[in-house]
């Protein structure tokens, strides 16, 4: 089947199999930041923005994305760099494999809620697993980022 | 000491690439048009493959090849990444006629696209002769059913292995007369503890890409911690010379020991070697759960003897370890369960440590952060907590009376002496941080909830003494900058950066002047690999030594150029100078490229005769709901002595990450099998990893010591950090409920059932 998706601001027309998953479609189209950590919608590594909302691209069919607008970290490099620097300053990026999905969801969270409380942060990001960091460093990065942004 | 780059929170060299989602991992860099490799897995826990019908499957369009046991070399090998001769038995074939667990590979299928491969997998028809399996590892030793009856099985090292008894290893050792000392003790407590086959569950599953290069050599790009061992293992398995193989690694999405064993490599390597075509294999999460290299399940029985005042005088420890279907890391992990738990207690007059490692028909085990110490420490620390309850002595107090201290000799730790040990300071600080004296043992919150605390100490090693080799090549580039070549693999831990920090400190230059090139068997100097908490301590020291030697060469060359003798010149990081004359490193580099016979380059290998233990203390405060058994972690305090950390940020995150994994092991992560040997916990749905709302607040502090034999005083950090959560949480649960959980994970069901039992 044919679909048209706006990926990171660019219109892309493709012919796809009906059972193609959005994650594989995006990776096929050069969005290699999108990672797969599970097959059961449990890890959050594959998070992308679909029409502004975070979705797990491993559990969305590419066909469902027809006519939609998708953002991956490739299209949000400035935000990734801004916030990512705070993660890197903690050494919390570690293996980095979960970082794109985590950072996508942080971006989504901050778009919805400019000043989340500690509990709101942990709640919103609960689906983003990280096996390396124990989450504390990621949390410090968010807090420092918010503090610095607030100071501006 | 005044330092510029060590003991500092330096940002990782690859950090920005990682946070910006750059394509640096295996599946990002492997070309799209390569063969997709998958394997057909056995549905039976123990069976003989009688016939594989593959003709129909081969007719599926786009299928390149299908291999079965008849197609592979018949030389047995081990997939364990260990120094040769490996203690792990040679009990594997690439594909075996005898399949030994649910998930054991039966056939390899390669094709140009995933769908065709999946289709072909379904069309292969296998006839099995199903045999009775051994699923309970307690029944394995000397059972009539043999997991490895084959004559070609072999063990290269004297580890007490005997395949005709289902033994992968067996040993007894000790010091002093343990029975005599126990008989003189006022109290002897005996308990048995059981830990499960936890998954490392790194977010990037196992994966490998292979191709043949211009010279006809097999190139293997893999997410591995052990490029050199991988080359040797592949050479043995495929029956081709090592010089025909090159192994490298891209960025690795986590390892934790999982990738210290070959898992995916062997299959695409075989396909590419046979077909000459590039291929890759990407494990699914399910495969990573059911057919990989998790922690060894262990049952540890401890007898501790003490005086009524609380002096611990004797420890007798027996470990039964389950290596599963194959013996990777079986003979070695088990040793740590005693050798890295008993030495925590410095007043022990006699100890005995015995073990059996048995085969069974479940997934084989491997290396996972902590490597046996985790299991042993859960047992011994829990036993000491139970002992202190029996004696009515504060468990912190009992540790203050008994713990190992700096300068002590540790008979159970190969008679090594603690050159550097701040365990006493760690305990003191942790106690104050969590406010132990006020919070121990518990506080009833009056709403059905109880708050309580728990404690545990831990140790580990720093590399494998007299075995691990770390090497560094450091050379001066054109413009006076440096390239550091190392064979260790950065799996997110940051060793590329840590080793560059050591080089920059030694060479007195900026860290950006050091380019790191790591883990390529063709170009790196030899390194055992990134495991056994060895990289900072062993390879780091090699980097120190290499830099010193390079400075000597630069001084010699500089002196020559300046017309001075070597003892008239000095080096300050930018130049060689003396008697008002100077030559910069850049000028030296230019000179090294014209009419010279001296290379501005050195390679140094290092190995350590000792393995200085890092130490730590973990204390936890929980809130437990007596109605449901639900546990909330309120506060986790960890104080660590890893010598002097090289990178303070990365050391901290190592601790936090290890605590997170340890909490998972303690509370959630279970591995269960059906009666037929099929694993239930085959996805992240059934195998629950801790999420960020499960770990509470982790507070980490360091009590530095200075390890003379390490680089800039450093010991290891990577593994020890997973060891305290299980015993500390079990202890806190006991203090809240009076129920001591002896089998992990500590689930609400077990707690509530225990409380009901106590009531009756
Ligand atoms: S890949 Fe794990 S949630 Fe999508
Ligand atoms: S950094 Fe490795 S999984 Fe999060």
Coordinates of N, CA, C and O in Angstrom, one line a residue, chain A residues 17-20 24 27-43 45 73-74 76-100 102-103 106 121-140 142, chain B residues 9-12 14-16 18-25 27-29 32 115 198-205 207 251-254 256 283-287 368-369 491-494 649-650 652-654 656-658 660-661 664-665 669 682-687 689-693 695-699:
Chain A
X17 N 4.4 -2.7 3.0 CA 3.6 -3.8 3.3 C 2.6 -3.4 4.5 O 3.0 -2.6 5.3
X18 N 1.5 -4.0 4.4 CA 0.4 -3.6 5.4 C 0.9 -3.8 6.8 O 0.4 -3.2 7.8
X19 N 1.7 -4.8 7.0 CA 2.1 -5.2 8.4 C 3.4 -4.5 8.9 O 3.9 -4.9 9.9
X20 N 3.9 -3.6 8.1 CA 5.1 -2.9 8.5 C 4.9 -2.1 9.7 O 3.9 -1.3 9.8
X24 N 10.1 0.2 12.0 CA 10.9 -0.3 10.9 C 10.8 0.7 9.7 O 11.8 0.9 9.0
X27 N 13.1 3.6 10.6 CA 14.6 3.2 10.4 C 14.9 3.0 8.9 O 16.0 3.5 8.5
X28 N 14.0 2.5 8.2 CA 14.2 2.3 6.7 C 14.4 3.7 6.1 O 15.1 3.8 5.0
X29 N 13.8 4.7 6.6 CA 13.8 6.0 6.1 C 14.9 6.9 6.8 O 14.8 8.1 6.8
X30 N 15.9 6.2 7.3 CA 17.1 6.9 7.8 C 17.0 7.5 9.2 O 17.9 8.1 9.7
X31 N 15.9 7.2 9.9 CA 15.8 7.7 11.3 C 16.3 6.6 12.2 O 15.6 5.9 12.9
X32 N 17.7 6.5 12.2 CA 18.3 5.4 12.9 C 18.4 5.7 14.4 O 18.8 4.8 15.2
X33 N 18.0 6.9 14.9 CA 18.0 7.1 16.3 C 16.9 6.3 17.0 O 17.0 6.0 18.2
X34 N 15.9 5.9 16.2 CA 14.8 5.1 16.8 C 15.3 3.7 17.1 O 15.7 3.0 16.2
X35 N 15.2 3.3 18.4 CA 15.8 2.0 18.8 C 14.7 1.1 19.3 O 13.6 1.5 19.7
X36 N 15.0 -0.2 19.2 CA 14.1 -1.2 19.6 C 14.7 -1.9 20.8 O 15.8 -2.4 20.7
X37 N 14.0 -2.0 21.9 CA 14.6 -2.6 23.1 C 13.7 -3.9 23.5 O 14.2 -4.7 24.3
X38 N 12.5 -4.0 23.0 CA 11.7 -5.1 23.3 C 10.7 -5.3 22.2 O 10.8 -4.6 21.1
X39 N 9.8 -6.3 22.4 CA 8.8 -6.4 21.3 C 7.4 -6.3 22.0 O 6.4 -6.7 21.4
X40 N 7.4 -5.8 23.2 CA 6.1 -5.9 23.9 C 5.7 -4.6 24.5 O 5.0 -4.5 25.5
X41 N 6.1 -3.5 23.9 CA 5.7 -2.1 24.4 C 6.1 -1.8 25.8 O 5.4 -1.1 26.5
X42 N 7.2 -2.4 26.3 CA 7.6 -2.2 27.7 C 8.7 -1.2 27.9 O 9.0 -0.9 29.0
X43 N 9.5 -0.9 26.8 CA 10.8 -0.2 27.1 C 10.8 1.3 26.8 O 11.7 2.0 27.3
X45 N 12.0 2.7 24.2 CA 13.2 3.1 23.4 C 12.7 3.6 22.0 O 13.5 4.4 21.4
X73 N 14.4 12.0 16.8 CA 15.4 12.8 17.3 C 16.2 13.5 16.2 O 16.8 14.6 16.3
X74 N 16.2 12.8 15.0 CA 16.9 13.4 13.8 C 16.4 14.8 13.5 O 17.1 15.7 13.0
X76 N 14.9 16.8 15.7 CA 14.9 17.7 16.9 C 16.3 17.8 17.5 O 16.5 17.8 18.7
X77 N 17.3 18.0 16.6 CA 18.7 18.0 17.0 C 19.0 19.1 18.0 O 19.8 18.9 18.9
X78 N 18.4 20.2 17.8 CA 18.7 21.4 18.6 C 18.2 21.1 20.1 O 19.0 21.2 21.0
X79 N 17.0 20.6 20.2 CA 16.5 20.3 21.5 C 17.3 19.1 22.1 O 17.6 19.1 23.3
X80 N 17.6 18.2 21.3 CA 18.4 17.0 21.8 C 19.8 17.5 22.3 O 20.2 17.1 23.4
X81 N 20.4 18.4 21.6 CA 21.7 18.9 22.1 C 21.5 19.7 23.4 O 22.3 19.5 24.3
X82 N 20.5 20.6 23.4 CA 20.3 21.4 24.6 C 20.1 20.6 25.8 O 20.8 20.7 26.8
X83 N 19.1 19.7 25.8 CA 18.8 18.9 26.9 C 19.9 17.8 27.1 O 20.3 17.5 28.3
X84 N 20.3 17.2 26.0 CA 21.3 16.1 26.1 C 22.6 16.5 26.8 O 23.2 15.7 27.4
X85 N 23.0 17.8 26.6 CA 24.2 18.3 27.3 C 24.1 18.1 28.8 O 25.0 17.8 29.5
X86 N 22.9 18.3 29.3 CA 22.7 18.1 30.8 C 22.8 16.6 31.2 O 23.3 16.3 32.2
X87 N 22.3 15.8 30.3 CA 22.5 14.3 30.6 C 24.0 14.0 30.5 O 24.5 13.3 31.4
X88 N 24.7 14.5 29.5 CA 26.1 14.2 29.3 C 26.9 14.8 30.5 O 27.9 14.2 30.9
X89 N 26.5 15.9 31.0 CA 27.2 16.5 32.1 C 27.1 15.6 33.4 O 27.8 15.8 34.4
X90 N 26.1 14.7 33.4 CA 26.0 13.8 34.6 C 26.7 12.5 34.3 O 26.8 11.7 35.2
X91 N 27.1 12.3 33.1 CA 27.6 11.0 32.7 C 26.5 9.9 32.7 O 26.7 8.7 32.7
X92 N 25.3 10.5 32.6 CA 24.1 9.6 32.7 C 23.7 9.0 31.3 O 22.8 8.2 31.2
X93 N 24.4 9.4 30.2 CA 24.1 8.8 28.9 C 24.5 7.4 28.8 O 24.0 6.6 28.1
X94 N 25.6 7.0 29.6 CA 26.0 5.6 29.7 C 26.1 5.0 28.3 O 26.7 5.5 27.4
X95 N 25.4 3.8 28.1 CA 25.5 3.2 26.8 C 24.8 3.9 25.7 O 25.1 3.7 24.6
X96 N 23.9 4.7 26.1 CA 23.2 5.6 25.2 C 22.1 5.0 24.4 O 21.3 5.7 23.7
X97 N 21.9 3.7 24.5 CA 20.9 3.1 23.7 C 19.4 3.5 24.0 O 18.6 3.6 23.1
X98 N 19.2 3.8 25.2 CA 17.9 4.3 25.6 C 17.7 5.8 25.4 O 16.6 6.3 25.6
X99 N 18.8 6.5 25.2 CA 18.7 7.9 25.2 C 17.8 8.6 24.2 O 17.0 9.4 24.6
X100 N 17.7 8.1 23.0 CA 16.8 8.8 22.0 C 15.3 8.7 22.5 O 14.7 9.8 22.5
X102 N 14.2 8.2 25.5 CA 14.1 8.9 26.7 C 14.0 10.4 26.4 O 13.1 11.2 26.9
X103 N 14.9 10.9 25.6 CA 14.9 12.3 25.3 C 13.7 12.8 24.5 O 13.1 13.9 24.8
X106 N 11.1 13.2 27.1 CA 11.4 14.4 27.9 C 10.9 15.6 27.1 O 10.2 16.5 27.7
X121 N 7.4 14.0 36.8 CA 8.5 13.6 35.9 C 8.6 12.1 36.0 O 8.6 11.4 34.9
X122 N 8.6 11.5 37.2 CA 8.8 10.0 37.3 C 7.6 9.3 36.7 O 7.7 8.2 36.1
X123 N 6.4 9.9 36.9 CA 5.2 9.3 36.3 C 5.2 9.3 34.8 O 5.1 8.3 34.1
X124 N 5.5 10.5 34.2 CA 5.5 10.7 32.8 C 6.5 9.8 32.1 O 6.2 9.2 31.0
X125 N 7.7 9.6 32.7 CA 8.7 8.9 32.1 C 8.8 7.4 32.5 O 9.8 6.7 32.2
X126 N 7.8 7.0 33.3 CA 7.9 5.6 33.8 C 8.1 4.6 32.8 O 8.7 3.5 33.0
X127 N 7.6 4.8 31.6 CA 7.7 3.8 30.5 C 9.0 3.8 29.8 O 9.2 3.0 28.9
X128 N 9.9 4.7 30.2 CA 11.2 4.7 29.5 C 12.2 4.0 30.4 O 12.8 4.6 31.3
X129 N 12.5 2.8 30.0 CA 13.4 2.0 30.8 C 14.9 2.4 30.5 O 15.2 2.7 29.4
X130 N 15.7 2.3 31.5 CA 17.1 2.4 31.3 C 17.8 1.4 32.2 O 17.5 1.3 33.4
X131 N 18.7 0.6 31.6 CA 19.3 -0.5 32.4 C 20.6 -0.1 33.0 O 21.2 -0.7 33.8
X132 N 21.1 1.1 32.5 CA 22.5 1.5 32.9 C 22.5 2.4 34.1 O 23.4 2.4 34.9
X133 N 21.6 3.4 34.1 CA 21.9 4.6 34.9 C 21.2 4.5 36.3 O 21.6 5.4 37.1
X134 N 20.3 3.6 36.5 CA 19.6 3.7 37.8 C 18.7 4.9 37.9 O 18.1 5.2 38.9
X135 N 18.6 5.7 36.8 CA 17.6 6.8 36.6 C 18.0 8.1 37.4 O 17.5 9.1 37.0
X136 N 18.8 8.0 38.4 CA 19.2 9.2 39.2 C 19.8 10.3 38.3 O 19.5 11.4 38.4
X137 N 20.8 9.8 37.5 CA 21.5 10.8 36.7 C 20.6 11.5 35.7 O 20.7 12.7 35.4
X138 N 19.7 10.7 35.1 CA 18.7 11.3 34.2 C 17.8 12.3 34.9 O 17.5 13.4 34.4
X139 N 17.5 11.9 36.1 CA 16.6 12.8 36.9 C 17.4 14.1 37.2 O 16.8 15.2 37.1
X140 N 18.6 14.0 37.7 CA 19.4 15.2 37.9 C 19.5 16.1 36.7 O 19.4 17.3 36.8
X142 N 17.4 16.4 34.3 CA 16.1 17.1 34.1 C 16.0 18.3 35.0 O 15.6 19.4 34.7
Chain B
X9 N 35.0 15.1 37.0 CA 33.8 14.7 36.3 C 33.8 15.1 34.8 O 33.1 15.9 34.4
X10 N 34.8 14.4 34.1 CA 34.9 14.8 32.7 C 33.8 14.1 31.8 O 33.4 13.0 32.1
X11 N 33.3 14.9 30.9 CA 32.2 14.4 30.0 C 32.8 13.3 29.1 O 33.9 13.4 28.6
X12 N 32.0 12.3 28.9 CA 32.5 11.2 28.0 C 32.7 11.7 26.6 O 31.9 12.5 26.1
X14 N 32.2 10.3 23.8 CA 31.1 9.9 22.9 C 29.7 10.5 23.4 O 28.7 10.2 22.7
X15 N 29.7 11.2 24.5 CA 28.4 11.6 25.1 C 27.5 12.3 24.1 O 26.3 11.9 24.0
X16 N 28.0 13.3 23.5 CA 27.0 14.1 22.6 C 26.5 13.3 21.5 O 25.3 13.4 21.1
X18 N 25.8 10.2 21.6 CA 24.8 9.3 22.1 C 23.5 10.1 22.4 O 22.4 9.6 22.1
X19 N 23.6 11.2 23.1 CA 22.4 11.9 23.4 C 21.7 12.5 22.2 O 20.5 12.7 22.2
X20 N 22.4 12.7 21.1 CA 21.8 13.2 19.9 C 21.3 12.1 19.0 O 20.8 12.4 17.9
X21 N 21.4 10.9 19.4 CA 20.9 9.8 18.7 C 21.6 9.4 17.4 O 21.0 9.0 16.4
X22 N 22.9 9.7 17.4 CA 23.7 9.4 16.2 C 23.7 7.9 15.9 O 23.7 7.1 16.8
X23 N 23.8 7.5 14.6 CA 23.8 6.1 14.2 C 25.1 5.4 14.5 O 25.9 5.3 13.5
X24 N 25.4 5.0 15.7 CA 26.7 4.5 16.0 C 26.7 3.0 16.5 O 27.7 2.5 16.8
X25 N 25.5 2.4 16.5 CA 25.4 1.0 17.1 C 25.4 0.0 15.9 O 25.3 0.4 14.7
X27 N 23.4 -2.1 14.5 CA 22.3 -2.2 13.4 C 22.2 -0.9 12.7 O 21.5 -0.8 11.7
X28 N 22.8 0.2 13.2 CA 22.8 1.4 12.5 C 23.9 1.4 11.4 O 23.8 2.1 10.4
X29 N 25.0 0.7 11.7 CA 26.1 0.8 10.8 C 26.2 -0.4 9.8 O 26.8 -0.3 8.8
X32 N 22.3 -2.4 4.8 CA 20.9 -3.0 4.7 C 20.9 -4.3 3.9 O 20.2 -5.2 4.2
X115 N 11.3 -11.5 6.2 CA 10.1 -12.2 6.0 C 10.3 -13.6 5.5 O 9.7 -14.6 5.9
X198 N 19.1 -14.4 36.8 CA 18.7 -13.0 36.3 C 19.4 -12.7 35.0 O 20.5 -13.0 34.7
X199 N 18.6 -12.0 34.2 CA 19.1 -11.5 32.9 C 19.8 -10.1 33.1 O 19.3 -9.2 33.8
X200 N 20.9 -9.9 32.3 CA 21.5 -8.6 32.3 C 20.6 -7.6 31.7 O 20.5 -6.5 32.1
X201 N 19.8 -8.0 30.7 CA 18.8 -7.2 30.1 C 19.3 -5.8 29.6 O 18.7 -4.8 29.8
X202 N 20.5 -5.8 29.1 CA 21.0 -4.6 28.4 C 20.0 -4.2 27.3 O 19.4 -5.1 26.7
X203 N 19.8 -2.9 27.1 CA 18.8 -2.5 26.2 C 19.1 -2.9 24.8 O 18.1 -3.2 24.0
X204 N 20.3 -3.0 24.4 CA 20.6 -3.5 23.0 C 20.8 -5.0 23.1 O 21.8 -5.5 23.8
X205 N 20.0 -5.8 22.4 CA 20.2 -7.2 22.4 C 21.5 -7.6 21.7 O 22.2 -6.8 21.2
X207 N 23.9 -8.9 18.9 CA 23.9 -8.7 17.5 C 25.3 -8.6 16.9 O 26.3 -8.1 17.5
X251 N 29.8 1.2 18.9 CA 29.3 1.5 20.2 C 28.4 0.3 20.7 O 27.7 -0.3 19.9
X252 N 28.5 0.0 22.0 CA 27.7 -1.1 22.5 C 26.6 -0.6 23.4 O 26.8 0.3 24.2
X253 N 25.4 -1.1 23.2 CA 24.2 -0.7 23.9 C 24.1 -1.5 25.2 O 23.0 -2.0 25.5
X254 N 25.2 -1.5 26.0 CA 25.1 -2.2 27.3 C 25.6 -3.6 27.2 O 25.4 -4.3 26.2
X256 N 27.1 -5.5 30.7 CA 27.0 -6.1 32.1 C 27.5 -7.5 32.2 O 27.0 -8.2 33.0
X283 N 19.4 -10.5 17.7 CA 18.6 -11.2 18.6 C 17.3 -10.4 18.9 O 17.4 -9.2 19.1
X284 N 16.2 -11.1 18.9 CA 15.0 -10.5 19.5 C 15.1 -10.4 21.0 O 16.0 -11.1 21.6
X285 N 14.3 -9.7 21.6 CA 14.3 -9.6 23.1 C 13.9 -11.0 23.6 O 14.5 -11.5 24.6
X286 N 13.0 -11.7 23.0 CA 12.6 -13.0 23.5 C 13.8 -13.9 23.4 O 14.1 -14.7 24.4
X287 N 14.6 -13.9 22.3 CA 15.8 -14.8 22.3 C 16.8 -14.4 23.3 O 17.4 -15.2 23.9
X368 N 27.5 -12.2 34.7 CA 26.7 -11.0 34.9 C 27.3 -10.2 36.1 O 27.5 -10.8 37.1
X369 N 27.6 -9.0 35.8 CA 28.0 -8.0 36.9 C 27.9 -8.6 38.3 O 26.8 -9.0 38.7
X491 N 31.5 -0.2 26.9 CA 30.1 -0.7 26.6 C 29.1 0.3 27.3 O 28.1 -0.1 27.7
X492 N 29.6 1.6 27.4 CA 28.7 2.6 28.0 C 29.3 3.0 29.3 O 28.9 4.0 29.9
X493 N 30.2 2.2 29.8 CA 30.9 2.5 31.1 C 31.8 3.7 31.0 O 32.1 4.3 32.0
X494 N 32.3 4.0 29.8 CA 33.1 5.2 29.6 C 34.6 5.0 29.6 O 35.4 5.9 29.9
X649 N 32.0 11.5 37.9 CA 30.6 11.3 37.4 C 30.3 9.9 37.0 O 29.3 9.3 37.4
X650 N 31.2 9.3 36.3 CA 31.0 8.0 35.7 C 31.0 7.0 36.9 O 30.2 6.0 36.9
X652 N 29.9 7.5 39.9 CA 28.7 7.7 40.6 C 27.5 7.0 39.8 O 26.7 6.3 40.4
X653 N 27.5 7.2 38.5 CA 26.5 6.6 37.7 C 26.6 5.1 37.7 O 25.6 4.4 37.6
X654 N 27.8 4.6 37.7 CA 28.0 3.1 37.8 C 27.3 2.6 39.1 O 26.7 1.6 39.1
X656 N 24.9 4.1 40.8 CA 23.4 4.2 40.8 C 22.8 3.1 39.8 O 21.8 2.5 40.1
X657 N 23.5 2.9 38.7 CA 23.0 1.9 37.8 C 23.1 0.5 38.4 O 22.1 -0.3 38.2
X658 N 24.1 0.2 39.1 CA 24.3 -1.1 39.7 C 23.2 -1.3 40.8 O 22.7 -2.4 41.0
X660 N 20.3 0.1 40.8 CA 19.0 -0.1 40.1 C 18.9 -1.6 39.7 O 17.9 -2.2 39.9
X661 N 20.0 -2.1 39.1 CA 19.9 -3.6 38.7 C 19.8 -4.5 39.9 O 19.0 -5.5 39.9
X664 N 16.3 -4.5 41.1 CA 15.5 -5.4 40.2 C 15.7 -6.9 40.6 O 14.7 -7.6 40.7
X665 N 16.9 -7.3 40.8 CA 17.2 -8.7 41.2 C 16.5 -9.0 42.5 O 16.0 -10.1 42.7
X669 N 12.9 -9.4 39.5 CA 13.3 -10.2 38.3 C 13.4 -11.7 38.7 O 14.2 -12.1 39.4
X682 N 9.9 -14.6 29.3 CA 10.6 -14.5 28.1 C 10.4 -13.1 27.4 O 10.7 -12.9 26.2
X683 N 9.9 -12.1 28.1 CA 9.8 -10.8 27.6 C 9.8 -9.8 28.8 O 9.7 -10.2 29.9
X684 N 9.9 -8.5 28.5 CA 9.9 -7.5 29.5 C 8.5 -7.4 30.1 O 8.3 -6.6 31.1
X685 N 7.5 -8.1 29.5 CA 6.2 -8.1 30.2 C 6.2 -9.0 31.4 O 5.7 -8.7 32.4
X686 N 6.9 -10.2 31.2 CA 6.9 -11.1 32.3 C 8.2 -11.0 33.1 O 8.2 -11.6 34.2
X687 N 9.2 -10.3 32.6 CA 10.4 -10.2 33.4 C 10.5 -8.7 33.7 O 10.9 -7.9 32.8
X689 N 11.7 -5.3 34.7 CA 12.8 -4.5 35.1 C 12.4 -3.3 35.9 O 11.3 -2.8 35.7
X690 N 13.2 -2.8 36.9 CA 12.8 -1.7 37.6 C 12.6 -0.4 36.7 O 13.5 -0.2 35.9
X691 N 11.6 0.3 36.9 CA 11.4 1.5 36.2 C 11.8 2.7 37.2 O 12.1 2.4 38.3
X692 N 11.7 3.9 36.7 CA 12.2 5.0 37.5 C 11.4 5.2 38.8 O 11.9 5.8 39.7
X693 N 10.1 4.8 38.8 CA 9.4 4.9 40.0 C 9.5 3.7 41.0 O 8.7 3.7 41.9
X695 N 12.7 2.6 42.1 CA 14.0 2.6 42.7 C 14.1 3.5 43.9 O 15.2 3.5 44.6
X696 N 13.1 4.4 44.1 CA 13.2 5.3 45.2 C 14.3 6.3 45.0 O 14.7 6.6 43.8
X697 N 14.9 6.9 46.0 CA 16.0 7.8 45.9 C 17.3 7.1 46.2 O 17.4 6.5 47.2
X698 N 18.2 7.2 45.3 CA 19.5 6.6 45.5 C 20.5 7.7 45.8 O 20.7 8.6 45.1
X699 N 21.1 7.5 47.0 CA 22.1 8.5 47.4 C 23.5 7.9 47.5 O 23.7 6.9 48.3

